[in-house]
Coordinates of C-alpha atoms and ligand atoms in Angstrom, one line a residue:
M1 CA 160.3 40.9 178.2
K2 CA 163.5 42.1 176.6
K3 CA 163.3 43.0 172.9
L4 CA 165.9 44.2 170.4
I5 CA 164.2 47.2 168.9
T6 CA 165.0 50.5 167.2
G7 CA 164.3 54.0 168.5
N8 CA 161.3 54.2 166.2
E9 CA 159.9 50.9 167.6
A10 CA 160.6 52.1 171.1
I11 CA 158.2 55.0 170.5
A12 CA 155.7 52.5 169.2
Y13 CA 156.0 50.2 172.2
G14 CA 156.1 53.2 174.5
A15 CA 152.8 54.4 173.0
L16 CA 151.2 51.0 173.5
R17 CA 152.4 51.0 177.1
A18 CA 150.6 54.3 177.4
G19 CA 147.4 52.8 176.0
V20 CA 147.4 54.9 172.9
K21 CA 144.0 55.0 171.1
A22 CA 145.1 56.3 167.7
V23 CA 148.3 56.7 165.8
T24 CA 148.5 58.8 162.6
G25 CA 151.4 59.9 160.5
Y26 CA 153.0 60.4 157.1
P27 CA 156.0 58.4 156.1
G28 CA 159.3 60.1 156.1
T29 CA 162.8 59.0 156.9
P30 CA 163.9 58.7 159.7
S31 CA 160.5 58.5 161.4
T32 CA 158.7 55.9 159.3
G33 CA 159.6 52.9 161.3
C34 CA 157.4 53.9 164.3
L35 CA 154.1 53.8 162.6
S36 CA 155.1 50.9 160.3
S37 CA 155.9 48.7 163.2
L38 CA 152.5 49.5 164.8
L39 CA 150.7 48.7 161.5
A40 CA 152.5 45.4 161.4
M41 CA 151.1 44.4 164.8
N42 CA 147.5 44.4 163.4
L43 CA 146.3 46.1 166.6
V44 CA 142.6 45.7 167.4
D45 CA 142.0 48.5 170.0
T46 CA 144.5 51.1 168.6
Y47 CA 143.6 52.7 165.3
V48 CA 146.7 53.3 163.1
E49 CA 146.8 55.1 159.7
W50 CA 149.1 56.5 157.2
S51 CA 147.4 59.8 156.6
V52 CA 147.4 61.8 153.3
N53 CA 149.9 64.3 154.8
E54 CA 151.2 65.4 158.2
K55 CA 148.7 68.2 158.6
V56 CA 145.8 65.8 158.2
A57 CA 147.6 63.3 160.5
L58 CA 148.0 66.0 163.2
E59 CA 144.4 67.1 162.9
V60 CA 143.1 63.5 163.1
A61 CA 145.2 62.9 166.2
A62 CA 144.0 66.2 167.7
G63 CA 140.4 65.1 167.3
V64 CA 141.2 62.0 169.3
A65 CA 143.0 63.9 172.0
W66 CA 140.2 66.6 172.2
S67 CA 137.8 63.7 172.8
G68 CA 139.8 62.7 175.9
H69 CA 141.8 59.8 174.4
R70 CA 145.5 59.3 173.8
A71 CA 146.9 59.9 170.3
L72 CA 150.4 59.8 168.8
C73 CA 151.3 61.6 165.5
T74 CA 154.5 60.8 163.7
M75 CA 156.5 62.7 161.1
K76 CA 159.9 63.7 159.8
M77 CA 161.1 67.2 160.3
S78 CA 159.9 68.4 156.8
G79 CA 156.5 67.0 157.7
L80 CA 156.4 69.2 160.9
N81 CA 156.5 72.2 158.6
V82 CA 153.4 70.9 156.9
A83 CA 151.6 70.1 160.2
Y84 CA 152.8 73.3 162.0
D85 CA 149.9 75.5 160.9
S86 CA 147.5 73.3 162.8
L87 CA 149.9 72.3 165.5
I88 CA 150.3 75.8 166.8
S89 CA 146.6 76.2 166.9
V90 CA 146.1 72.9 168.7
A91 CA 148.8 73.9 171.2
Y92 CA 146.9 77.1 172.0
S93 CA 143.7 75.1 172.6
G94 CA 145.5 72.3 174.6
C95 CA 144.0 68.8 174.8
D96 CA 142.3 66.5 177.3
G97 CA 143.7 63.2 176.2
G98 CA 147.4 62.9 175.9
L99 CA 148.7 64.1 172.5
V100 CA 152.3 63.3 171.6
V101 CA 153.9 64.6 168.4
Y102 CA 156.9 62.6 167.4
V103 CA 159.3 64.4 165.1
A104 CA 162.5 62.9 163.7
D105 CA 165.3 65.2 162.6
D106 CA 168.1 64.1 160.4
P107 CA 171.5 65.8 161.3
G108 CA 173.9 65.0 158.5
A109 CA 170.9 64.8 156.0
N110 CA 171.4 61.1 155.6
A111 CA 168.0 60.9 153.8
G112 CA 168.5 64.1 151.8
M113 CA 166.5 67.2 152.5
C114 CA 167.5 69.7 155.2
E115 CA 169.2 69.6 158.5
Q116 CA 166.3 71.2 160.2
D117 CA 166.5 71.5 163.9
S118 CA 162.9 71.0 165.1
R119 CA 163.7 71.9 168.6
S120 CA 163.1 75.5 167.6
F121 CA 159.5 74.6 166.7
A122 CA 158.9 73.7 170.3
V123 CA 160.2 77.1 171.3
M124 CA 157.9 78.8 168.8
A125 CA 154.9 76.8 169.8
D126 CA 155.5 77.0 173.6
M127 CA 155.3 73.2 173.7
P128 CA 157.4 71.0 175.9
M129 CA 159.8 68.9 174.0
L130 CA 161.5 65.7 175.3
E131 CA 164.6 64.3 173.7
P132 CA 166.0 60.9 174.7
A133 CA 169.6 60.0 174.1
T134 CA 169.2 56.2 173.8
V135 CA 166.6 53.7 172.6
A136 CA 165.8 52.6 176.2
E137 CA 165.2 56.2 177.2
T138 CA 163.0 56.6 174.1
Y139 CA 160.7 53.9 175.4
A140 CA 160.5 55.3 178.9
L141 CA 160.1 58.9 177.7
T142 CA 157.3 58.0 175.3
K143 CA 155.1 56.8 178.1
F144 CA 156.1 59.8 180.2
A145 CA 155.2 62.2 177.3
F146 CA 151.6 61.0 177.4
D147 CA 151.4 61.4 181.1
L148 CA 152.9 64.9 180.9
S149 CA 150.5 65.9 178.1
E150 CA 147.5 64.9 180.2
R151 CA 148.9 66.6 183.3
I152 CA 149.4 69.9 181.6
K153 CA 146.5 69.4 179.2
G154 CA 148.6 70.2 176.2
P155 CA 150.5 68.5 173.4
V156 CA 154.0 67.4 173.9
F157 CA 156.8 66.9 171.4
L158 CA 159.0 63.9 171.4
R159 CA 162.1 64.4 169.2
L160 CA 164.6 61.8 167.9
V161 CA 167.4 62.1 165.5
T162 CA 168.4 59.5 162.9
G163 CA 171.2 58.0 165.1
I164 CA 168.6 57.0 167.6
A165 CA 165.5 56.4 165.5
D166 CA 167.3 53.7 163.4
S167 CA 169.6 52.3 166.1
Y168 CA 168.9 49.0 167.8
A169 CA 169.2 48.2 171.5
E170 CA 167.8 45.7 173.9
V171 CA 164.9 47.2 175.9
E172 CA 162.8 45.8 178.6
I173 CA 159.2 46.0 177.2
E174 CA 156.3 46.0 179.7
Q175 CA 152.8 44.8 178.9
P176 CA 150.7 47.3 177.0
V177 CA 148.1 49.1 179.0
P178 CA 144.6 48.3 177.7
V179 CA 143.2 51.1 175.5
S180 CA 140.6 53.1 177.2
Q181 CA 137.0 52.3 176.1
A182 CA 135.6 55.3 177.8
A183 CA 133.0 57.3 175.9
P184 CA 134.6 60.2 174.0
L185 CA 134.2 63.7 175.5
L186 CA 132.1 66.1 173.5
I187 CA 133.3 69.4 174.9
K188 CA 131.6 72.4 173.4
D189 CA 133.8 75.3 174.4
I190 CA 134.5 78.0 171.8
Q191 CA 136.8 79.7 174.2
R192 CA 139.1 76.8 173.9
F193 CA 138.5 75.2 170.5
T194 CA 138.1 78.3 168.2
K195 CA 140.4 81.2 167.6
A196 CA 137.8 83.8 166.7
G197 CA 138.8 87.1 168.1
A198 CA 141.7 88.6 170.0
V199 CA 140.3 87.9 173.5
I200 CA 139.9 84.2 172.8
A201 CA 143.4 83.9 171.1
T202 CA 145.3 85.9 173.8
N203 CA 143.6 84.0 176.6
Q204 CA 144.6 80.7 175.0
H205 CA 148.1 82.1 174.5
R206 CA 148.2 82.8 178.3
D207 CA 147.1 79.3 179.1
L208 CA 149.7 77.9 176.7
I209 CA 152.5 79.7 178.5
Q210 CA 151.2 78.5 181.9
R211 CA 151.1 74.9 180.6
L212 CA 154.7 75.2 179.5
E213 CA 155.7 76.5 182.9
Q214 CA 153.8 73.7 184.5
A215 CA 155.6 71.2 182.3
G216 CA 159.0 72.7 183.5
Q217 CA 157.9 72.2 187.1
I218 CA 156.8 68.6 186.5
T219 CA 160.0 67.6 184.7
D220 CA 162.1 69.3 187.4
E221 CA 160.2 67.3 190.1
V222 CA 160.8 64.0 188.4
R223 CA 164.4 65.0 187.6
L224 CA 164.2 64.0 184.0
N225 CA 167.5 65.8 183.2
K226 CA 170.6 64.0 184.7
L227 CA 172.7 66.4 186.7
S228 CA 176.0 65.2 188.1
L229 CA 178.3 67.7 189.8
S230 CA 182.0 66.9 190.5
V231 CA 183.2 66.8 194.1
K232 CA 185.6 69.7 193.5
P233 CA 184.0 72.9 192.1
G234 CA 185.6 75.2 189.6
G235 CA 186.3 72.7 186.8
L236 CA 184.7 71.8 183.5
G237 CA 180.9 71.3 183.1
I238 CA 179.4 69.7 180.1
L239 CA 175.8 70.2 178.9
A240 CA 174.9 67.6 176.4
S241 CA 171.5 66.9 174.8
G242 CA 170.2 64.2 172.5
I243 CA 172.5 61.8 171.0
A244 CA 175.6 63.8 172.1
A245 CA 174.8 62.8 175.7
A246 CA 174.9 59.1 174.7
Y247 CA 178.5 59.6 173.5
L248 CA 179.8 61.3 176.6
E249 CA 181.2 58.3 178.4
E250 CA 182.9 56.9 175.3
G251 CA 184.4 60.3 174.7
F252 CA 185.7 60.4 178.3
E253 CA 187.3 57.0 177.8
A254 CA 189.0 58.1 174.6
A255 CA 190.4 61.2 176.4
A256 CA 191.4 59.4 179.6
P257 CA 194.9 58.2 178.3
F258 CA 195.8 61.9 177.8
G259 CA 195.1 62.9 181.4
F260 CA 191.4 63.5 181.3
N261 CA 189.8 62.7 184.7
R262 CA 186.1 61.9 184.6
E263 CA 185.8 62.7 188.3
D264 CA 186.7 66.3 187.7
V265 CA 183.9 66.9 185.3
S266 CA 180.3 67.9 186.0
T267 CA 177.6 66.9 183.5
L268 CA 174.1 67.8 182.7
E269 CA 172.4 65.5 180.3
I270 CA 169.3 67.3 179.0
K271 CA 166.2 65.3 178.2
V272 CA 163.8 68.3 178.4
V273 CA 164.9 70.5 175.5
H274 CA 162.0 72.9 176.1
P275 CA 161.4 74.5 178.5
F276 CA 165.0 75.1 179.2
P277 CA 166.1 73.5 182.5
V278 CA 166.9 76.8 184.2
A279 CA 167.5 75.5 187.7
E280 CA 169.9 72.8 186.7
A281 CA 171.7 75.0 184.3
R282 CA 172.2 77.5 187.1
K283 CA 173.7 74.8 189.3
M284 CA 176.2 74.0 186.6
L285 CA 177.1 77.7 186.2
E286 CA 177.5 78.1 190.0
H287 CA 179.7 75.0 190.2
C288 CA 181.9 75.1 187.0
Q289 CA 184.5 77.5 185.7
T290 CA 184.1 76.4 182.1
I291 CA 180.9 75.2 180.4
L292 CA 181.1 73.1 177.2
I293 CA 177.9 72.5 175.3
L294 CA 177.4 69.4 173.1
E295 CA 174.3 69.5 170.9
E296 CA 173.8 68.7 167.2
L297 CA 172.7 71.4 164.8
E298 CA 171.6 74.7 166.2
P299 CA 173.0 76.2 169.4
L300 CA 169.7 76.1 171.2
I301 CA 170.9 74.9 174.6
E302 CA 173.9 77.1 174.3
R303 CA 171.8 80.2 173.9
G304 CA 169.7 79.1 176.9
I305 CA 172.7 78.9 179.2
I306 CA 174.2 82.1 177.9
V307 CA 171.0 83.9 178.9
E308 CA 171.2 82.4 182.4
A309 CA 175.0 83.1 182.7
Q310 CA 174.3 86.8 181.8
R311 CA 171.6 87.0 184.4
M312 CA 173.9 85.5 187.0
G313 CA 176.9 87.6 186.1
Y314 CA 178.8 84.4 185.3
R315 CA 182.5 85.1 184.8
G316 CA 183.6 81.7 183.5
K317 CA 183.9 80.6 179.9
I318 CA 181.1 79.1 177.7
T319 CA 182.2 77.2 174.7
G320 CA 180.2 75.5 171.9
K321 CA 179.1 76.6 168.4
L322 CA 178.8 80.4 169.0
D323 CA 182.5 80.7 169.7
G324 CA 183.3 78.6 166.6
V325 CA 184.5 75.4 168.3
F326 CA 181.8 73.2 166.9
S327 CA 180.0 73.1 163.6
R328 CA 176.2 73.4 163.1
I329 CA 176.5 70.8 160.4
G330 CA 176.4 67.1 160.6
E331 CA 175.9 64.4 163.2
Y332 CA 177.8 64.3 166.5
G333 CA 179.6 61.3 167.9
V334 CA 182.6 60.5 170.1
P335 CA 185.0 62.7 168.1
Q336 CA 183.0 65.8 169.0
V337 CA 183.0 65.0 172.7
V338 CA 186.8 64.5 172.5
Q339 CA 187.2 67.7 170.4
G340 CA 185.2 69.6 173.0
I341 CA 187.4 68.3 175.9
E342 CA 190.6 69.1 173.9
S343 CA 189.4 72.6 173.1
V344 CA 188.9 73.4 176.8
L345 CA 191.6 71.3 178.6
R346 CA 194.4 71.3 175.9
L347 CA 195.5 67.8 176.7
G348 CA 197.3 67.2 173.5
I349 CA 194.9 64.6 172.1
P350 CA 196.0 63.6 168.6
E351 CA 194.1 64.9 165.6
N352 CA 192.8 61.5 164.5
L353 CA 190.8 61.2 167.7
L354 CA 189.2 64.6 167.0
S355 CA 188.2 63.9 163.4
G356 CA 186.8 60.4 163.7
N357 CA 187.1 57.7 161.2
T358 CA 187.5 59.5 157.9
Q359 CA 188.9 56.3 156.4
A360 CA 185.4 54.9 156.1
L361 CA 184.1 58.0 154.3
K362 CA 187.0 57.8 151.9
L363 CA 186.2 54.2 151.1
A364 CA 182.5 55.0 150.4
A365 CA 181.8 54.6 146.7
A366 CA 180.9 57.9 145.1
R367 CA 178.1 56.7 142.8
P368 CA 174.8 58.4 142.0
I369 CA 171.6 56.9 143.4
T370 CA 169.4 55.6 140.7
V371 CA 166.0 53.8 140.4
C372 CA 165.7 50.0 140.9
A373 CA 165.9 47.5 138.1
G374 CA 162.4 47.4 136.5
C375 CA 161.3 50.7 138.1
P376 CA 158.5 52.2 135.9
H377 CA 160.0 55.7 136.4
R378 CA 162.9 54.6 134.1
G379 CA 160.6 54.4 131.2
T380 CA 159.0 57.8 132.0
Y381 CA 162.4 59.5 132.2
I382 CA 163.5 58.1 128.9
A383 CA 160.1 59.0 127.4
I384 CA 160.4 62.7 128.6
D385 CA 163.9 62.8 127.1
K386 CA 162.6 61.5 123.8
A387 CA 159.7 64.0 123.8
I388 CA 162.2 66.8 124.3
K389 CA 164.3 65.6 121.5
K390 CA 161.2 65.3 119.2
L391 CA 160.7 69.0 119.7
R392 CA 164.3 69.5 118.6
L393 CA 165.2 70.8 122.0
K394 CA 168.0 69.9 124.4
K395 CA 167.6 68.7 127.9
N396 CA 169.2 71.9 129.2
E397 CA 166.6 73.9 127.4
V398 CA 163.5 72.4 129.0
M399 CA 162.7 73.0 132.6
V400 CA 161.6 69.7 134.3
T401 CA 160.8 70.3 138.0
G402 CA 161.0 67.4 140.3
D403 CA 159.5 66.4 143.6
I404 CA 160.1 64.3 146.7
G405 CA 160.3 60.6 146.5
C406 CA 161.7 58.1 144.0
T407 CA 160.7 60.3 141.1
I408 CA 163.5 62.8 142.0
L409 CA 166.1 60.1 141.0
G410 CA 165.6 61.3 137.4
M411 CA 168.0 64.1 138.4
N412 CA 170.9 61.6 138.4
P413 CA 172.8 60.0 135.5
P414 CA 172.0 58.4 133.1
F415 CA 168.9 60.5 132.9
D416 CA 170.1 64.0 134.0
L417 CA 166.5 65.2 133.5
I418 CA 165.2 66.8 136.6
W419 CA 166.4 70.2 137.7
T420 CA 164.8 71.0 141.0
E421 CA 163.5 69.6 144.3
I422 CA 162.0 71.8 147.1
S423 CA 159.3 70.1 149.2
M424 CA 156.3 67.8 148.9
G425 CA 154.2 68.9 145.9
A426 CA 156.4 71.9 145.1
S427 CA 157.2 70.7 141.5
V428 CA 153.8 71.7 140.2
S429 CA 153.8 75.2 141.7
L430 CA 157.4 75.9 141.0
A431 CA 156.9 75.1 137.3
Q432 CA 154.2 77.8 137.2
G433 CA 156.7 80.3 138.4
Y434 CA 159.0 79.5 135.6
V435 CA 156.1 80.0 133.1
H436 CA 155.3 83.4 134.7
A437 CA 159.0 84.3 134.5
G438 CA 158.7 84.0 130.7
V439 CA 160.4 80.7 130.0
K440 CA 159.6 80.1 126.3
T441 CA 160.2 76.4 126.0
P442 CA 157.6 74.0 127.4
V443 CA 157.8 73.6 131.2
I444 CA 157.3 70.1 132.6
A445 CA 156.5 69.2 136.3
T446 CA 157.0 65.6 137.5
I447 CA 155.6 64.2 140.7
G448 CA 154.8 60.8 142.3
D449 CA 151.4 59.6 143.3
S450 CA 151.8 59.9 147.1
T451 CA 153.4 63.4 146.7
F452 CA 150.5 64.4 144.4
F453 CA 148.0 63.5 147.1
H454 CA 150.1 65.0 149.9
A455 CA 150.4 68.5 148.5
G456 CA 150.8 68.5 144.7
I457 CA 147.0 68.5 144.1
A458 CA 146.8 72.1 145.4
G459 CA 149.4 73.2 142.9
L460 CA 147.5 71.6 140.1
V461 CA 144.3 73.3 141.1
N462 CA 146.2 76.6 141.1
A463 CA 147.6 75.9 137.6
I464 CA 144.1 75.0 136.3
Q465 CA 142.5 78.1 137.8
H466 CA 145.1 80.4 136.3
Q467 CA 145.3 78.4 133.0
I468 CA 149.1 77.9 133.0
D469 CA 150.8 76.3 130.0
L470 CA 152.2 73.4 131.8
T471 CA 152.7 69.6 131.3
L472 CA 152.4 67.6 134.5
V473 CA 153.6 64.1 134.5
I474 CA 152.3 62.1 137.5
M475 CA 154.5 59.0 137.9
D476 CA 152.0 56.8 139.6
N477 CA 153.7 53.6 141.0
R478 CA 150.7 53.0 143.4
W479 CA 152.8 53.1 146.6
T480 CA 154.8 55.5 148.8
A481 CA 157.9 53.6 147.7
M482 CA 160.9 55.7 148.8
T483 CA 160.1 55.3 152.5
G484 CA 159.5 51.6 152.3
M485 CA 156.2 50.9 150.5
Q486 CA 153.5 52.6 152.6
V487 CA 150.0 52.9 151.3
N488 CA 148.7 56.2 149.9
P489 CA 145.2 57.1 148.9
G490 CA 145.8 55.7 145.4
T491 CA 147.2 52.4 146.5
P492 CA 144.9 49.6 145.2
C493 CA 144.9 47.7 148.5
N494 CA 145.5 48.6 152.1
N495 CA 147.2 45.4 153.2
G496 CA 144.0 43.7 154.2
A497 CA 142.3 46.6 156.2
S498 CA 138.6 46.3 155.9
A499 CA 137.6 49.9 155.8
Y500 CA 139.5 51.3 152.7
Q501 CA 138.6 53.1 149.6
E502 CA 141.2 53.6 146.8
I503 CA 141.1 57.1 145.2
D504 CA 141.9 56.9 141.5
I505 CA 144.0 59.8 140.2
A506 CA 142.6 58.9 136.7
R507 CA 139.2 59.9 137.9
I508 CA 140.4 63.0 139.8
I509 CA 142.1 64.7 136.9
P510 CA 139.1 64.8 134.5
A511 CA 136.9 65.9 137.4
L512 CA 139.1 69.0 137.8
G513 CA 138.1 70.0 134.3
I514 CA 141.4 69.2 132.5
E515 CA 140.8 68.7 128.8
H516 CA 144.1 67.1 127.9
F517 CA 144.6 64.1 130.0
W518 CA 146.2 60.7 129.1
T519 CA 147.0 57.6 131.1
V520 CA 150.0 55.8 129.7
D521 CA 152.1 52.7 130.5
P522 CA 155.7 53.9 131.1
F523 CA 156.9 50.4 130.1
D524 CA 155.7 51.5 126.6
V525 CA 158.3 54.1 126.1
E526 CA 157.3 55.0 122.5
E527 CA 153.7 55.6 123.4
T528 CA 154.6 57.6 126.5
A529 CA 157.1 59.7 124.6
G530 CA 154.5 60.4 121.9
V531 CA 151.9 61.5 124.5
I532 CA 154.3 63.7 126.4
H533 CA 155.5 65.2 123.1
Q534 CA 151.9 66.0 122.2
A535 CA 151.2 67.5 125.6
M536 CA 154.1 69.8 125.3
T537 CA 152.8 71.2 122.1
L538 CA 149.3 72.0 123.5
P539 CA 148.3 75.1 125.4
G540 CA 147.0 75.1 129.0
V541 CA 147.4 72.5 131.7
K542 CA 148.0 69.0 130.4
V543 CA 148.3 65.9 132.6
V544 CA 150.0 62.6 131.7
L545 CA 149.5 59.9 134.2
A546 CA 152.3 57.3 133.8
R547 CA 150.9 54.4 135.7
Q548 CA 152.7 51.1 136.5
E549 CA 153.1 49.5 139.8
C550 CA 156.5 49.7 141.6
A551 CA 158.6 46.8 140.5
I552 CA 159.7 45.9 144.0
Q553 CA 156.2 45.7 145.3
A554 CA 154.9 43.9 142.2
Q555 CA 157.7 41.3 142.6
R556 CA 156.8 40.8 146.2
Q557 CA 153.3 39.8 145.0
G558 CA 154.9 37.3 142.6
K559 CA 154.3 39.5 139.5
Q560 CA 156.7 39.7 136.6
A561 CA 156.3 42.2 133.7
G562 CA 157.9 39.9 131.2
K563 CA 161.2 38.3 130.3
V564 CA 164.1 39.9 128.4
R565 CA 166.9 37.8 127.0
V566 CA 170.3 38.7 125.5
V567 CA 171.1 37.3 122.1
E568 CA 174.8 36.9 122.7
E569 CA 175.8 36.6 119.1
N570 CA 174.2 40.0 118.3
C571 CA 175.7 41.9 121.2
N572 CA 178.9 43.9 120.4
L573 CA 179.2 45.2 124.0
C574 CA 178.6 48.8 122.9
K575 CA 176.9 49.3 126.4
L576 CA 174.3 51.6 125.0
C577 CA 171.5 49.7 126.8
L578 CA 173.4 50.2 130.1
M579 CA 174.2 53.8 129.4
V580 CA 170.6 54.8 128.5
T581 CA 168.8 52.8 131.1
G582 CA 171.3 52.6 134.0
C583 CA 169.5 49.4 134.9
S584 CA 171.3 47.5 137.7
A585 CA 170.2 44.1 136.2
F586 CA 172.9 44.6 133.5
S587 CA 176.5 43.6 133.9
L588 CA 179.4 43.3 131.4
G589 CA 180.1 39.7 130.4
A590 CA 183.2 38.5 128.5
N591 CA 181.5 38.6 125.1
A592 CA 178.1 40.1 125.6
I593 CA 176.1 42.1 128.0
E594 CA 174.5 40.0 130.7
I595 CA 171.1 40.3 132.5
D596 CA 170.8 39.1 136.1
P597 CA 167.5 37.2 136.0
E598 CA 167.1 37.7 139.8
L599 CA 167.1 41.5 139.3
C600 CA 165.4 41.8 135.9
Y601 CA 161.7 42.5 136.1
G602 CA 161.2 42.2 132.4
C603 CA 160.0 45.7 132.0
G604 CA 161.3 45.7 128.4
V605 CA 162.3 49.4 128.5
C606 CA 165.9 48.4 127.5
I607 CA 164.9 46.4 124.4
E608 CA 164.6 49.4 122.0
T609 CA 167.8 50.9 123.3
C610 CA 169.7 48.2 121.5
H611 CA 170.2 48.8 117.8
H612 CA 171.6 45.3 117.2
D613 CA 168.6 43.2 118.2
A614 CA 170.6 41.8 121.0
L615 CA 167.8 42.3 123.6
V616 CA 164.6 40.4 122.9
A617 CA 161.4 39.8 124.8
E618 CA 160.6 36.3 125.6
E619 CA 157.3 34.7 126.7
A620 CA 157.2 35.0 130.5
Ligands
SF4_701 S1 163.9 44.4 131.1 FE1 165.8 45.6 130.8 S2 165.5 47.6 131.8 FE2 163.9 46.2 132.5 S3 164.6 45.3 134.4 FE3 165.2 43.9 132.8 S4 167.3 44.6 132.2 FE4 166.4 46.2 133.4
SF4_702 S1 172.7 44.5 124.3 FE1 172.8 45.9 122.5 S2 173.0 47.9 123.4 FE2 173.5 46.4 125.0 S3 175.7 46.2 124.8 FE3 174.8 44.6 123.6 S4 174.7 45.5 121.6 FE4 175.0 47.2 123.0

């Protein structure tokens, strides 16, 4: 059956086709859609969970695979850093059931964070990595990745980039394979499943390297990489991997009017990023006078072919990033293919074909991203601002560290409150560093609920142990909202799942021995500001839990916080409400400010910003 699916969904369907027993992951753009789509299917025989973080997700998946069943673990590139401690150990041990680790990179940093090239992690872990160039290939390679994992008895990486993870294509989907109901293996083998001692560890390392070599032999046998040599030797050869390979033909078409002849060019489309396809690369070197490498981010393939070229005494030219033709930054598309062709063949291709459609970029509105209408974080930002002012301090005198997720949007206007963002949970620990450095004004850390569970809790434990003067504001909107409303351990419901226990942050904090702890409603800005102000004046670790459900999610459940009305005759269009809240429900009318009833959640945060009684609460 043909289905229009994304790259993320292709992995989901591919895993079902492979009879996957368990799927675990932590949400993170651009990988989220894979596990989300499986959850939406309400599968009976396949267990699917959003885990508390990627390390936990990987360990759960490893347990399934060590028991002889198939498991998929999903994460974005930043999550791989979290999971990597365990992953490298799991790679050493190998696995009996197929274990596929799906990591999604984000060249161009479309979702913020870094342009991490996770292919290097495969090299470090001696793990095979497959990288499809299209959605259809993603589906096929997912099934293959499970088979490969079981043949080599080791985990296999599957890597996508944003351009494939979120792209749609029609793919022929086969019937899922029934999930194995075989009894789990219980293998007691400390030589494989522990790391205690140099002998055990080095033996496992040896096995790991052998598994990687075996993976290379298998992928060579099945000809996963697509090699196409021109009839006439001595011309141009292009190595392309990932999404760059998908743009080759379009690039060739664009260059054709300028004398480019497809028949004269050899291509190697690389689907097996690691181990490097030595035999095919050597064939290209033997056949071609010039080698062009097209790959996003780091010059990984380029370095691989340079090594082979040196071994062979290759006398031709190799061009890519290391000689400065291409950038390590951003996404690749047709312009990069054309640019590469032009740099080698000098066909006189006009500049506009090399730089792509910059017009679209110019037209993009340059406006800061802010929180949604009715977002509870708005009240918290305004309250922190008020608390700072109550202490007769200015915003640029009080360090407010930020964290990953919607909560970071307090860095943007109109709030301009948050100074930093590193990684999941880092706000709490980074703040402690500022205290140690001798910052004299109160230091505030802000974090969301999901991020707190993911990694922030460890930073808090550290602060408590070392008795740091710190105010932590946990902005608990009950969902992992930024990535599309996934559940986290504090979410009050798990979308109907039977086995589920909510973990209440309000019970965790006192259990950690924190004396100064308050739960506040961020829609009550005055009370929240008063509590944060009080916290900032006290010594030691103080925690303020600003709890109110995400407005989007609440509205989906038919909830409404209240109703706010504009008293037109009182409004002088001073726009203060708009400037303080930045709420998108506001717009400028002819005589008064207007509130879009479709957008307004009735949070009431704006009411007190108006000094003319032009905003009033109504009975909902
Ligand atoms: S009550 Fe005010 S701040 Fe809240 S959503 Fe409506 S317009 Fe925006
Ligand atoms: S509602 Fe109040 S704050 Fe907003 S523009 Fe009118 S007078 Fe100014």
